[in-house]
PDB file of C-alpha atoms in Angstrom:
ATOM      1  CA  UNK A  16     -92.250  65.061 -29.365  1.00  0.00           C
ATOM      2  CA  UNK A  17     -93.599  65.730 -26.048  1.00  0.00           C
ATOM      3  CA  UNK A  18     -96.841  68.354 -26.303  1.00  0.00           C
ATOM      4  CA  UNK A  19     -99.105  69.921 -23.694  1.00  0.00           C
ATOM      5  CA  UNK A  20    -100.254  72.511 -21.862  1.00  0.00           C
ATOM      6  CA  UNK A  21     -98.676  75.669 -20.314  1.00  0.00           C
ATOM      7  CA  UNK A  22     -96.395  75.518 -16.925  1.00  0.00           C
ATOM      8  CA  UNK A  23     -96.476  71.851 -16.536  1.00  0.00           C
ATOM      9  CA  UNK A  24     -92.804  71.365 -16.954  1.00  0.00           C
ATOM     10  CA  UNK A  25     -92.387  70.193 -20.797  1.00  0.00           C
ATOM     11  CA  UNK A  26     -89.079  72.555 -20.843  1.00  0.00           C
ATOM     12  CA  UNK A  27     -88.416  71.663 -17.409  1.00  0.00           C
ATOM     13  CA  UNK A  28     -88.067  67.710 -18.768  1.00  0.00           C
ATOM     14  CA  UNK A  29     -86.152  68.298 -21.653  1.00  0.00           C
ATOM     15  CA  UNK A  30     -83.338  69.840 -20.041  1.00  0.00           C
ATOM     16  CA  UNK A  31     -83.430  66.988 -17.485  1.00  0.00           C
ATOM     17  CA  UNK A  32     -83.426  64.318 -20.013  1.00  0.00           C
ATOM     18  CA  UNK A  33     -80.549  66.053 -21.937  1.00  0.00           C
ATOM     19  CA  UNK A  34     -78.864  67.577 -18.619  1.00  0.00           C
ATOM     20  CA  UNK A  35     -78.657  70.992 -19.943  1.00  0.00           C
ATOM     21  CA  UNK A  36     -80.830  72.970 -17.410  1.00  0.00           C
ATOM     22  CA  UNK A  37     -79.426  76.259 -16.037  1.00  0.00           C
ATOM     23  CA  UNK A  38     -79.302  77.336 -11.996  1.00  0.00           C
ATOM     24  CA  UNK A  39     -82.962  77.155 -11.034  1.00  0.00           C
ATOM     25  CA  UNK A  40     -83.548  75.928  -7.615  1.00  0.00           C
ATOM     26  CA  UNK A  41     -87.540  74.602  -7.085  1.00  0.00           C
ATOM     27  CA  UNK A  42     -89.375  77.442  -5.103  1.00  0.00           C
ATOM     28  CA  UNK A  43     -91.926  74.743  -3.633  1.00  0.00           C
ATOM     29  CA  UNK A  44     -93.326  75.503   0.433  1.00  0.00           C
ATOM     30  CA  UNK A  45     -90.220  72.711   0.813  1.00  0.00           C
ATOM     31  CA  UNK A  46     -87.508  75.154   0.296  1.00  0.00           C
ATOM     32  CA  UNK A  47     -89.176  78.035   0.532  1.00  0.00           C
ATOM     33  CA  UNK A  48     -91.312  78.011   3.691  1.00  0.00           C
ATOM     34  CA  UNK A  49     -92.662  81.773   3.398  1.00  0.00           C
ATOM     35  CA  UNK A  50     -92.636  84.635   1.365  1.00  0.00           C
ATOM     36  CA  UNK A  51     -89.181  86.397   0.437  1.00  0.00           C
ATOM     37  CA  UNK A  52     -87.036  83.445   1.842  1.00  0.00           C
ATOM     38  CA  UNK A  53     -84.154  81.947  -0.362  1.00  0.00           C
ATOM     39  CA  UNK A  54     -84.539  78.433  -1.346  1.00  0.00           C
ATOM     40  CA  UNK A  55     -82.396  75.947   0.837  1.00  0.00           C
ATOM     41  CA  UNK A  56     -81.077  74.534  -1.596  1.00  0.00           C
ATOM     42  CA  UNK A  57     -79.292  77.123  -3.914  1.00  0.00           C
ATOM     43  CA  UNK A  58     -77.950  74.361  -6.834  1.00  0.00           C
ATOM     44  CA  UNK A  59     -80.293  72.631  -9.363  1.00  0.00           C
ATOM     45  CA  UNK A  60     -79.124  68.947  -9.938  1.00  0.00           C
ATOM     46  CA  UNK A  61     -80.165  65.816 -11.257  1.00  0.00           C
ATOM     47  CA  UNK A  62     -78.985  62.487 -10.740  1.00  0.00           C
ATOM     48  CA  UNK A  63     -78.429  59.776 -13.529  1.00  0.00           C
ATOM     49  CA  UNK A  64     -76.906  56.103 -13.787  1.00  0.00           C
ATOM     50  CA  UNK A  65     -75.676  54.664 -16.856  1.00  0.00           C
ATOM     51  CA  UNK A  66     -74.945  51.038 -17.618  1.00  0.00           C
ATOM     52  CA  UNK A  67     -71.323  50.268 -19.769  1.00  0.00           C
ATOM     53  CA  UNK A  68     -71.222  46.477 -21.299  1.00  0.00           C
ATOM     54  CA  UNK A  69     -67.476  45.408 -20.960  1.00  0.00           C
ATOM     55  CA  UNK A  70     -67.150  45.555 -24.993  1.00  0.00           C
ATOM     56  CA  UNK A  71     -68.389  49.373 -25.243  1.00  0.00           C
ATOM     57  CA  UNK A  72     -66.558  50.254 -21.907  1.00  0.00           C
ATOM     58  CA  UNK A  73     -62.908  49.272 -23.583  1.00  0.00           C
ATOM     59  CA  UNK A  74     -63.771  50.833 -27.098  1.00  0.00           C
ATOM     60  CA  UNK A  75     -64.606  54.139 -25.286  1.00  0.00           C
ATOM     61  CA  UNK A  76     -61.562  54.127 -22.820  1.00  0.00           C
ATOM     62  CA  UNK A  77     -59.456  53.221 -25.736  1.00  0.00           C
ATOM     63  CA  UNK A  78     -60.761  55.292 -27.894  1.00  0.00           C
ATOM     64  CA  UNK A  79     -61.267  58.698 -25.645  1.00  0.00           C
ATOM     65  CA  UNK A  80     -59.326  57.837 -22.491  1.00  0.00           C
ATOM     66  CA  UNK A  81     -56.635  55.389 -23.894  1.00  0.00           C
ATOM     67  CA  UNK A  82     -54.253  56.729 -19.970  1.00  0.00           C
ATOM     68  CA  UNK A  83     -56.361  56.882 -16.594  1.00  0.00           C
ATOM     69  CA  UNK A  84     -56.157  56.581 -13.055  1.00  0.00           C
ATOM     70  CA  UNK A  85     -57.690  54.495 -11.065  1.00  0.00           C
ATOM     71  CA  UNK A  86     -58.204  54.602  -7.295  1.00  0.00           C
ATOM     72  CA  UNK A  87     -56.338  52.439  -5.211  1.00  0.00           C
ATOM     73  CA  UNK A  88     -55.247  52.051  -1.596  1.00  0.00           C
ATOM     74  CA  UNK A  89     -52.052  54.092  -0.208  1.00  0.00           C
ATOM     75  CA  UNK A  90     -50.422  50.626   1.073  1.00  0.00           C
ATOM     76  CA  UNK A  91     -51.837  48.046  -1.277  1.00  0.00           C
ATOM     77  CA  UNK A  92     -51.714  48.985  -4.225  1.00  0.00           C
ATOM     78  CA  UNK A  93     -52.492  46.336  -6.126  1.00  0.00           C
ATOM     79  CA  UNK A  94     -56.096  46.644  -4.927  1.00  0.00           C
ATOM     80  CA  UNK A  95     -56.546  49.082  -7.272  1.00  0.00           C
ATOM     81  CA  UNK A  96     -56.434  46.903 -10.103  1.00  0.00           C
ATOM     82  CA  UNK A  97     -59.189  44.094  -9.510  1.00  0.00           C
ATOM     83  CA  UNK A  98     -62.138  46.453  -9.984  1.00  0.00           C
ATOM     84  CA  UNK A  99     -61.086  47.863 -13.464  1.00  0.00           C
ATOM     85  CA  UNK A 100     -60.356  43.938 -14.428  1.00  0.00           C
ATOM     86  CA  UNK A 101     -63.850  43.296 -13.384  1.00  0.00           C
ATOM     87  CA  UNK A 102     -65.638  46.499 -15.612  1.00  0.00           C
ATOM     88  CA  UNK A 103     -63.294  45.360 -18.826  1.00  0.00           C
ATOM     89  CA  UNK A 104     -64.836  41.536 -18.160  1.00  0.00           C
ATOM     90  CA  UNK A 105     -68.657  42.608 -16.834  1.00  0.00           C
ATOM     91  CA  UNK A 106     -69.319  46.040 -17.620  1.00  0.00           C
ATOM     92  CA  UNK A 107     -70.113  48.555 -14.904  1.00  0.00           C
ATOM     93  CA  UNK A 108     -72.579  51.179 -13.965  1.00  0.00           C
ATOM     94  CA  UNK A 109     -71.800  54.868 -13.536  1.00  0.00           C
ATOM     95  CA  UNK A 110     -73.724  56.781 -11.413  1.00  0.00           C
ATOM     96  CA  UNK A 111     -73.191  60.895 -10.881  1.00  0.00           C
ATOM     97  CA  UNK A 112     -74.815  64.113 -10.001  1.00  0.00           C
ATOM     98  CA  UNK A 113     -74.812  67.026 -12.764  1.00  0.00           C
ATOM     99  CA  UNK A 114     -75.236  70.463 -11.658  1.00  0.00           C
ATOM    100  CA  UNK A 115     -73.534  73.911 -12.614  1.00  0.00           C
ATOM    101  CA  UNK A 116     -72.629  72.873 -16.238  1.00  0.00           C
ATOM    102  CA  UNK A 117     -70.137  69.505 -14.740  1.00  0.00           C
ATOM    103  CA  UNK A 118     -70.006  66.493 -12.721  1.00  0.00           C
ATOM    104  CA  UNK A 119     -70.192  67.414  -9.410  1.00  0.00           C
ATOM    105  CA  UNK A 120     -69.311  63.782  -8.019  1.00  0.00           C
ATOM    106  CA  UNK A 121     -69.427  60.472  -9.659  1.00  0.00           C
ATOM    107  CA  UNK A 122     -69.209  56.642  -8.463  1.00  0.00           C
ATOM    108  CA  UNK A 123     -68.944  52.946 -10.245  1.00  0.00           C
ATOM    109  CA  UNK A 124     -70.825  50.100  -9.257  1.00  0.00           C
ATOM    110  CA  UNK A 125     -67.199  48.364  -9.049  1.00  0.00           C
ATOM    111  CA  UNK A 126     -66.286  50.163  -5.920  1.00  0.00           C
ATOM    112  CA  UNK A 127     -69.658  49.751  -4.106  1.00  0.00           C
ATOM    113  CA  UNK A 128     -67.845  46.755  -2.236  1.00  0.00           C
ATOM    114  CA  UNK A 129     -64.599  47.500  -2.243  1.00  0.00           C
ATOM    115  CA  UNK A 130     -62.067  47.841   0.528  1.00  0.00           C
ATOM    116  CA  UNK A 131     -61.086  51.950   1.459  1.00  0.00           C
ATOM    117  CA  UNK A 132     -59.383  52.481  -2.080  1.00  0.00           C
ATOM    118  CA  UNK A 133     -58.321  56.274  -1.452  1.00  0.00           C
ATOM    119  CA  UNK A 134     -54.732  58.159  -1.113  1.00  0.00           C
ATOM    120  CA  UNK A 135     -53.166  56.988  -4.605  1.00  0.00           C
ATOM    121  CA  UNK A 136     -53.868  55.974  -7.779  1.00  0.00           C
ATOM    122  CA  UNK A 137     -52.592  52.929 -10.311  1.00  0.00           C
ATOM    123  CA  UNK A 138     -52.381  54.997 -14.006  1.00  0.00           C
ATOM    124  CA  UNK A 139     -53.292  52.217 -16.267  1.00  0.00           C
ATOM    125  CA  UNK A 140     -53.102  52.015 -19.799  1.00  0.00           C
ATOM    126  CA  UNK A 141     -55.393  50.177 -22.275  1.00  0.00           C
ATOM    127  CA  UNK A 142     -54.573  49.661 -25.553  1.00  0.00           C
ATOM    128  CA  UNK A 143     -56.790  49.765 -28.628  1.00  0.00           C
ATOM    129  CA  UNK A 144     -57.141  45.839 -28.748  1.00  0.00           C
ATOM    130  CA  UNK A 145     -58.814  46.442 -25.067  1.00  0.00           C
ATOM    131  CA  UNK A 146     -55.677  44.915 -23.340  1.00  0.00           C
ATOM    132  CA  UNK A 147     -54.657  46.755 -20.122  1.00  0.00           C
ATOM    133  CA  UNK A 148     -51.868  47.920 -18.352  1.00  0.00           C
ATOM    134  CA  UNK A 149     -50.200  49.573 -15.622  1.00  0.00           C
ATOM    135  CA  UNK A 150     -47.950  51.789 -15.648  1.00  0.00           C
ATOM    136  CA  UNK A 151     -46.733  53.576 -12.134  1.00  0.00           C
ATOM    137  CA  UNK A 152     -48.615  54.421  -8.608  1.00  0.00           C
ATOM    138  CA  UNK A 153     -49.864  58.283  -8.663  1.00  0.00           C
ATOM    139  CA  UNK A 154     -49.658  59.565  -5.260  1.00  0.00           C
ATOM    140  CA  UNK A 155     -51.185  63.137  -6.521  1.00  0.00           C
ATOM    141  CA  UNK A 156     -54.167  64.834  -6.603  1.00  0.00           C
ATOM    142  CA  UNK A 157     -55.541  66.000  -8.906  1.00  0.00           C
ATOM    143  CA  UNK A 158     -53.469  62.995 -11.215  1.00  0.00           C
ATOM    144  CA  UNK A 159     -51.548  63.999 -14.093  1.00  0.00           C
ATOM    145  CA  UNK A 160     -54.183  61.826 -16.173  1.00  0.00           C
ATOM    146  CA  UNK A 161     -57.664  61.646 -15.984  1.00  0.00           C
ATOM    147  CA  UNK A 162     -59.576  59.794 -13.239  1.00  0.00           C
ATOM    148  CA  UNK A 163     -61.723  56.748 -13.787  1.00  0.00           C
ATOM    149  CA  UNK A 164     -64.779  57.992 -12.329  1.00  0.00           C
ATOM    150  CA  UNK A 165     -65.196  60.973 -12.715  1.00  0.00           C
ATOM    151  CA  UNK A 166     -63.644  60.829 -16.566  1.00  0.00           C
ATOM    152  CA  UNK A 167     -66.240  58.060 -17.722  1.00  0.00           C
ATOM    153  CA  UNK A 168     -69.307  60.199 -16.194  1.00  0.00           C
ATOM    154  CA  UNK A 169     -67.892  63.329 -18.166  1.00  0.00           C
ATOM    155  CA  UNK A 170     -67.357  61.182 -21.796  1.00  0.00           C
ATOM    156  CA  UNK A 171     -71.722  60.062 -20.828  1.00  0.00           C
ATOM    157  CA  UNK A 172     -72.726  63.611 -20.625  1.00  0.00           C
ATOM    158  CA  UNK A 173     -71.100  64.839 -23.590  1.00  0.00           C
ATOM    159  CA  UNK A 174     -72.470  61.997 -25.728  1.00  0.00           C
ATOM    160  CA  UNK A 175     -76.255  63.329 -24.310  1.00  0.00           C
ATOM    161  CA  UNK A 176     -78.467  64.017 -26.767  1.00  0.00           C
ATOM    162  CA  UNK A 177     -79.887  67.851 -26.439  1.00  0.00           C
ATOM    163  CA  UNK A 178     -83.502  68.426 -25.970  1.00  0.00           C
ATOM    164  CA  UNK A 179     -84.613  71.719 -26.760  1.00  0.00           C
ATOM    165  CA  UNK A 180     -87.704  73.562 -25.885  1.00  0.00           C
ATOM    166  CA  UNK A 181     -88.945  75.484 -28.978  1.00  0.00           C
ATOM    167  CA  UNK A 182     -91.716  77.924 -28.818  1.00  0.00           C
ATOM    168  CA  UNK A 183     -93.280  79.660 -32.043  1.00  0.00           C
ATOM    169  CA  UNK A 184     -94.958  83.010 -31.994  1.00  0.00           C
ATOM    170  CA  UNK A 185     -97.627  82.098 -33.393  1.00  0.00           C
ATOM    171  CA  UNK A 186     -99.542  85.616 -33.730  1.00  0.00           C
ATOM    172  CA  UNK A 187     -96.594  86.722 -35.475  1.00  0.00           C
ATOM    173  CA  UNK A 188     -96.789  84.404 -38.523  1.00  0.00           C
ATOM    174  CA  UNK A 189     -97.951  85.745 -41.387  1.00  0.00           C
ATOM    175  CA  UNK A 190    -100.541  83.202 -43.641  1.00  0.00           C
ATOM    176  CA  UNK A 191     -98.648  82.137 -46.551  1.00  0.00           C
ATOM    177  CA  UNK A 192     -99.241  79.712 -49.631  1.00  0.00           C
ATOM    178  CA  UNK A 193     -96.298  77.832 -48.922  1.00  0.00           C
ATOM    179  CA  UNK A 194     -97.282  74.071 -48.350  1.00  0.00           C
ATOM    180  CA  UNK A 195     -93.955  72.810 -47.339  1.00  0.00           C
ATOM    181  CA  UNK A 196     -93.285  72.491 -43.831  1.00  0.00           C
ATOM    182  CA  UNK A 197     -89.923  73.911 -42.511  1.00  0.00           C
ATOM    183  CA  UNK A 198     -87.341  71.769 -40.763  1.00  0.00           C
ATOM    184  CA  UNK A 199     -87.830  73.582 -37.454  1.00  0.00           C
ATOM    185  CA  UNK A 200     -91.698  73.674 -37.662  1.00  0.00           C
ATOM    186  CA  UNK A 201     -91.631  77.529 -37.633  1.00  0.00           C
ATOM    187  CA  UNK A 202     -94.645  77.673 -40.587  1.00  0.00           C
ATOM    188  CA  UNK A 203     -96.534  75.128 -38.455  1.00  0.00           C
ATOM    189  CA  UNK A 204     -99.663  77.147 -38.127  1.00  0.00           C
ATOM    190  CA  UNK A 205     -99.405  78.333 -41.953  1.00  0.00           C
ATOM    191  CA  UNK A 206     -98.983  74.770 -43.084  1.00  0.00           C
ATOM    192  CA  UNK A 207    -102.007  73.715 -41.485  1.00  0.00           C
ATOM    193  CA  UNK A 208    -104.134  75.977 -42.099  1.00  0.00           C
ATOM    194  CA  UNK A 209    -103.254  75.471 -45.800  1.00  0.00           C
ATOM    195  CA  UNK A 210    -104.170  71.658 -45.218  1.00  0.00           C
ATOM    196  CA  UNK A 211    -108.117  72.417 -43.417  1.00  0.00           C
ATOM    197  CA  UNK A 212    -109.238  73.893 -46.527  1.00  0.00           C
ATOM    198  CA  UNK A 213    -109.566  70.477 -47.894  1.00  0.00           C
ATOM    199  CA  UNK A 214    -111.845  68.365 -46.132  1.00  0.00           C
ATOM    200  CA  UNK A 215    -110.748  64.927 -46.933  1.00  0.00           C
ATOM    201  CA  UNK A 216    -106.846  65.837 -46.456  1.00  0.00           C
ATOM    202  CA  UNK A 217    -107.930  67.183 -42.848  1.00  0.00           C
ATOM    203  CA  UNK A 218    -109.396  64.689 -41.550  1.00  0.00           C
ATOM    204  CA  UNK A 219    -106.926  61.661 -43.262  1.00  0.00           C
ATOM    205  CA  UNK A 220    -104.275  64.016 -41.117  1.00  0.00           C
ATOM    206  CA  UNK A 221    -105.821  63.577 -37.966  1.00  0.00           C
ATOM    207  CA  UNK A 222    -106.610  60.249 -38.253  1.00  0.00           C
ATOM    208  CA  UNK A 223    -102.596  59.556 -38.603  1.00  0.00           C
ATOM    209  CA  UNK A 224    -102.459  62.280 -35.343  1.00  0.00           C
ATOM    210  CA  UNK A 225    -104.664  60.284 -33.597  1.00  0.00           C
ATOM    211  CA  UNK A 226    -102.793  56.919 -33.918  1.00  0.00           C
ATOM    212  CA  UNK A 227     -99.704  58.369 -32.116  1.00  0.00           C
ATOM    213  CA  UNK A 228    -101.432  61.207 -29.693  1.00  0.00           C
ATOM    214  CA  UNK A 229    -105.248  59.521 -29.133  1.00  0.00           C
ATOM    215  CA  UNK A 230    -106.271  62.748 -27.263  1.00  0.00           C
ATOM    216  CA  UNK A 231    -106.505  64.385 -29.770  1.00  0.00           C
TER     217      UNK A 231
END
């Protein structure tokens, strides 16, 4: 649970941490150097990188994305094949940029040192025992089967987690006698007040408060 104040971005980090945040560029003197000026930079995005281990990376591409295709070069392409060996036997970190509700571009940590693997495609196919194969050299775009990269950063962000801001109107809650607190929190204020008519029960609560939020 992350509490605080107004306007000092609580919503602002749950959408980041869940990467479900609508268009809202930052109007900060940075992008918007005076009054009645558009921002510079039009698209809110966020940046994450995600580490696979080689056993979870061939249970999800067997699983989800059992036919890809993986970059390779136009007139080797065999190349193409060495860096998906090497995220099936060491894992591999994806790295992409979210914006606009998709991946707007995506990269693996295999092909940070690789030679100029663009202009065709190996489609490979792994099979649920994580053994892979290849089938034929793609020179299309987009491929008739998904892409490596960009596939494996869209299969992370729909296995986020949502964060959702949730605010109560609080002056509209009526007091009650009901003790039980709903799933959502939306009797909150009810409950409590409920529980500082007894003394000992108040203060036994915020002791428990206390050892998880000290401030308060």
């Amino acid at each position: 649970m992350i509490v605080g104040r107004n306007n000092v971005g609580k919503t602002a980090l749950a959408e980041a941490l869940g990467l479900s945040f609508a268009n809202k560029p930052h109007l900060s003197t940075k992008t918007v150097p005076r009054p009645g000026a558009a921002p510079s930079n039009a698209l809110s995005q966020a940046e994450f990188s995600v580490w696979l281990g080689a056993e979870e990376l061939a249970e999800l591409l067997a699983t989800e994305m059992p036919v890809f295709n993986a970059p390779t070069s136009s007139d080797r392409t065999n190349d193409g094949e060495a860096p998906v060996q090497a995220m099936l036997s060491d894992g591999v970190t994806v790295r992409a940029v979210y914006g606009s509700g998709d991946i707007l571009s995506s990269q693996l940590s295999v092909y940070d040192s690789s030679p100029n693997l663009s202009g065709a495609y190996l489609q490979m196919v792994i099979s649920p025992s994580g053994e892979m194969s290849r089938r034929e050299v793609v020179h299309a775009w987009p491929p008739p089967n998904p892409e490596l990269t960009t596939g494996l950063a869209r299969m992370i962000l729909a296995r986020l987690y949502a964060f959702r801001a949730v605010r109560f109107g609080i002056d509209e809650n009526p007091i009650e006698v009901n003790r039980e607190l709903a799933p959502d929190a939306s009797n909150l204020v009810q409950v409590l007040d409920l529980l500082s008519r007894n003394t000992s029960r108040w203060q036994r609560y915020f002791r428990e408060v206390r050892t998880v939020l000290p401030e308060i």
